[in-house]
CSV table of C-alpha atoms in Angstrom, one decimal:
chain,number,residue,atom,x,y,z
A,1,UNK,CA,-0.1,0.0,-0.2
A,2,UNK,CA,1.6,3.3,-1.2
A,3,UNK,CA,-0.2,7.1,-0.2
A,4,UNK,CA,2.0,10.2,-0.9
A,5,UNK,CA,0.9,13.1,1.3
A,6,UNK,CA,-1.4,14.6,-1.1
A,7,UNK,CA,-3.5,11.8,-2.8
A,8,UNK,CA,-3.7,11.9,-7.0
A,9,UNK,CA,-6.9,11.2,-6.6
A,10,UNK,CA,-7.3,14.7,-5.1
A,11,UNK,CA,-6.5,17.0,-8.0
A,12,UNK,CA,-9.8,18.7,-9.3
A,13,UNK,CA,-11.9,16.9,-11.5
A,14,UNK,CA,-10.6,13.1,-10.4
A,15,UNK,CA,-11.9,11.2,-7.5
A,16,UNK,CA,-10.6,11.2,-4.2
A,17,UNK,CA,-7.8,8.7,-3.8
A,18,UNK,CA,-9.7,6.3,-1.1
A,19,UNK,CA,-5.9,4.6,-0.3
A,20,UNK,CA,-5.1,7.5,2.1
A,21,UNK,CA,-4.8,7.4,5.6
A,22,UNK,CA,-6.9,10.1,6.6
A,23,UNK,CA,-6.7,9.2,10.5
A,24,UNK,CA,-3.9,9.5,11.4
A,25,UNK,CA,-3.4,13.1,10.4
A,26,UNK,CA,-6.9,13.7,11.8
A,27,UNK,CA,-5.4,11.6,15.3
A,28,UNK,CA,-2.2,13.3,15.5
A,29,UNK,CA,-4.5,17.3,15.3
A,30,UNK,CA,-6.7,15.8,17.6
A,31,UNK,CA,-3.7,15.2,19.8
A,32,UNK,CA,-2.1,18.0,18.9
A,33,UNK,CA,-4.4,20.3,19.5
A,34,UNK,CA,-5.7,19.3,22.9
A,35,UNK,CA,-2.0,19.2,23.5
A,36,UNK,CA,-1.9,22.7,22.6
A,37,UNK,CA,-5.0,23.7,24.5
A,38,UNK,CA,-3.6,22.0,27.5
A,39,UNK,CA,-0.3,24.7,27.0
A,40,UNK,CA,-2.9,27.2,26.6
A,41,UNK,CA,-5.3,26.4,29.9
A,42,UNK,CA,-2.5,25.4,32.4
A,43,UNK,CA,1.1,27.2,31.0
A,44,UNK,CA,2.7,26.1,33.8
A,45,UNK,CA,2.0,22.5,34.6
A,46,UNK,CA,1.8,21.0,31.0
A,47,UNK,CA,5.3,22.7,30.4
A,48,UNK,CA,6.9,21.9,33.5
A,49,UNK,CA,5.0,18.5,33.0
A,50,UNK,CA,5.5,17.6,29.0
A,51,UNK,CA,9.3,19.5,29.1
A,52,UNK,CA,10.5,17.1,31.9
A,53,UNK,CA,9.0,14.4,30.4
A,54,UNK,CA,10.6,15.5,26.8
A,55,UNK,CA,14.0,15.3,29.1
A,56,UNK,CA,13.1,12.4,30.7
A,57,UNK,CA,12.3,10.4,28.2
A,58,UNK,CA,15.8,11.9,26.0
A,59,UNK,CA,18.3,11.0,28.9
A,60,UNK,CA,16.1,7.0,29.1
A,61,UNK,CA,16.6,7.0,25.6
A,62,UNK,CA,19.9,7.6,26.1
A,63,UNK,CA,21.3,5.6,28.6
A,64,UNK,CA,19.8,2.7,26.9
A,65,UNK,CA,21.4,3.5,24.1
A,66,UNK,CA,25.1,4.0,25.7
A,67,UNK,CA,23.9,0.6,27.8
A,68,UNK,CA,23.4,-1.2,24.7
A,69,UNK,CA,25.8,0.0,22.5
A,70,UNK,CA,29.0,-0.6,25.4
A,71,UNK,CA,28.4,-3.8,26.0
A,72,UNK,CA,30.2,-4.3,22.6
A,73,UNK,CA,33.2,-1.7,23.4
A,74,UNK,CA,32.8,-2.4,26.7
A,75,UNK,CA,33.1,1.3,27.8
A,76,UNK,CA,30.2,3.4,29.0
A,77,UNK,CA,28.8,1.4,31.2
A,78,UNK,CA,29.1,3.9,34.5
A,79,UNK,CA,27.5,6.8,31.9
A,80,UNK,CA,24.7,5.0,30.5
A,81,UNK,CA,23.5,4.6,34.1
A,82,UNK,CA,23.8,7.4,34.9
A,83,UNK,CA,21.6,9.1,32.1
A,84,UNK,CA,19.7,6.7,33.1
A,85,UNK,CA,18.9,7.5,36.5
A,86,UNK,CA,18.9,11.6,35.4
A,87,UNK,CA,16.0,10.5,33.4
A,88,UNK,CA,14.2,8.9,36.2
A,89,UNK,CA,15.2,11.5,38.5
A,90,UNK,CA,13.6,14.6,35.4
A,91,UNK,CA,10.5,12.1,35.2
A,92,UNK,CA,10.5,12.2,39.6
A,93,UNK,CA,10.6,16.0,40.0
A,94,UNK,CA,9.5,18.1,37.3
A,95,UNK,CA,9.7,21.3,38.4
A,96,UNK,CA,13.4,20.7,39.6
A,97,UNK,CA,14.5,20.1,35.7
A,98,UNK,CA,12.1,23.1,34.4
A,99,UNK,CA,13.5,25.0,36.4
A,100,UNK,CA,17.1,24.0,35.9
A,101,UNK,CA,16.6,24.1,32.0
A,102,UNK,CA,15.5,28.0,32.4
A,103,UNK,CA,18.3,28.7,34.2
A,104,UNK,CA,20.3,27.3,31.4
A,105,UNK,CA,18.4,28.8,28.8
A,106,UNK,CA,18.7,32.0,31.1
A,107,UNK,CA,22.8,31.7,31.7
A,108,UNK,CA,23.0,30.7,27.9
A,109,UNK,CA,21.2,33.6,27.2
A,110,UNK,CA,23.5,35.7,28.9
A,111,UNK,CA,26.5,34.2,27.8
A,112,UNK,CA,25.8,35.0,23.8
A,113,UNK,CA,24.1,38.5,24.4
A,114,UNK,CA,27.1,39.6,25.9
A,115,UNK,CA,29.8,38.1,24.0
A,116,UNK,CA,27.4,39.9,21.4
A,117,UNK,CA,27.2,43.4,22.0
A,118,UNK,CA,31.3,42.8,23.1
A,119,UNK,CA,32.1,42.3,19.4
A,120,UNK,CA,29.3,44.7,18.5
A,121,UNK,CA,31.6,47.6,20.8
A,122,UNK,CA,34.3,46.1,19.5
A,123,UNK,CA,33.3,47.2,15.9
A,124,UNK,CA,34.2,50.6,15.2
A,125,UNK,CA,33.0,51.4,11.4
A,126,UNK,CA,29.4,50.4,10.0
A,127,UNK,CA,28.3,49.8,13.5
A,128,UNK,CA,24.4,50.3,13.3
A,129,UNK,CA,21.8,50.3,16.3
A,130,UNK,CA,20.7,47.3,15.9
A,131,UNK,CA,23.8,45.7,16.4
A,132,UNK,CA,23.9,47.2,20.5
A,133,UNK,CA,19.6,47.0,20.6
A,134,UNK,CA,19.7,43.1,20.2
A,135,UNK,CA,22.2,41.7,22.3
A,136,UNK,CA,21.0,44.5,24.9
A,137,UNK,CA,17.7,42.9,24.7
A,138,UNK,CA,19.2,39.3,24.7
A,139,UNK,CA,21.1,40.0,27.8
A,140,UNK,CA,17.6,41.4,29.2
A,141,UNK,CA,15.4,38.2,28.6
A,142,UNK,CA,17.7,36.1,30.2
A,143,UNK,CA,18.4,38.4,32.7
A,144,UNK,CA,14.8,38.4,33.2
A,145,UNK,CA,14.9,35.0,32.7
A,146,UNK,CA,17.0,34.2,35.6
A,147,UNK,CA,14.6,36.3,38.1
A,148,UNK,CA,11.3,35.0,37.4
A,149,UNK,CA,11.7,31.5,35.7
A,150,UNK,CA,8.3,31.2,36.3
A,151,UNK,CA,7.3,33.8,34.3
A,152,UNK,CA,9.6,32.6,31.2
A,153,UNK,CA,8.4,29.5,31.0
A,154,UNK,CA,4.7,30.3,31.4
A,155,UNK,CA,5.3,33.2,28.6
A,156,UNK,CA,6.8,30.3,26.5
A,157,UNK,CA,4.2,27.8,27.0
A,158,UNK,CA,1.5,30.1,26.1
A,159,UNK,CA,3.2,30.7,22.4
A,160,UNK,CA,4.2,27.1,22.6
A,161,UNK,CA,0.2,25.9,23.3
A,162,UNK,CA,-1.5,29.2,20.3
A,163,UNK,CA,1.3,28.2,18.1
A,164,UNK,CA,0.6,24.1,18.5
A,165,UNK,CA,-3.8,24.6,18.7
A,166,UNK,CA,-2.9,26.3,15.3
A,167,UNK,CA,-0.9,23.0,13.8
A,168,UNK,CA,-3.5,21.4,15.4
A,169,UNK,CA,-6.5,22.7,14.2
A,170,UNK,CA,-5.0,23.1,10.7
A,171,UNK,CA,-4.3,19.4,10.7
A,172,UNK,CA,-7.5,18.4,12.0
A,173,UNK,CA,-9.0,20.6,8.7
A,174,UNK,CA,-6.4,19.0,6.0
A,175,UNK,CA,-7.7,15.8,7.3
A,176,UNK,CA,-11.5,16.5,7.9
A,177,UNK,CA,-10.7,18.0,3.9
A,178,UNK,CA,-9.0,14.7,2.5
A,179,UNK,CA,-11.8,12.7,3.9
A,180,UNK,CA,-14.4,14.1,2.7
A,181,UNK,CA,-12.4,14.7,-1.0
A,182,UNK,CA,-11.6,18.2,-1.5
A,183,UNK,CA,-7.5,18.4,-0.4
């Protein structure tokens, strides 16, 4: 069974292809829409749980992959166990995981903004106001994220929720259009 993103039968004047699994984008759209709505309704709770789950799952997955790979090479078992333990801790303590992540992102914003500003100030010719304003804004956002990490996470979660809700809605709309043969 073959299918493409836009089935051959979906062009004007042709019968829609009945082989296209329109239920898959519908299911993904519903899940995406619900995820986006949860980020809009409960931004801090949903964001901390989702981020902690993603980070924990990634750490556990990397730990298992390292453990499996280390058997062939005989190296990396302590690192694999550490990854798995850190993944379980990330899942067990989502607020701590998110605070550490927000702190890391804020520190990186401060670092990148400071380096960018230092480079802009050292440029003697062609210095434009934008080369000072953007790194200064990045530094200000980094400081704000360090002072108010919950607010930074809520704003990021709300923005992600809005975009995710729109993506989920468009997937549902596309799936319904495919089902009707209008795509």
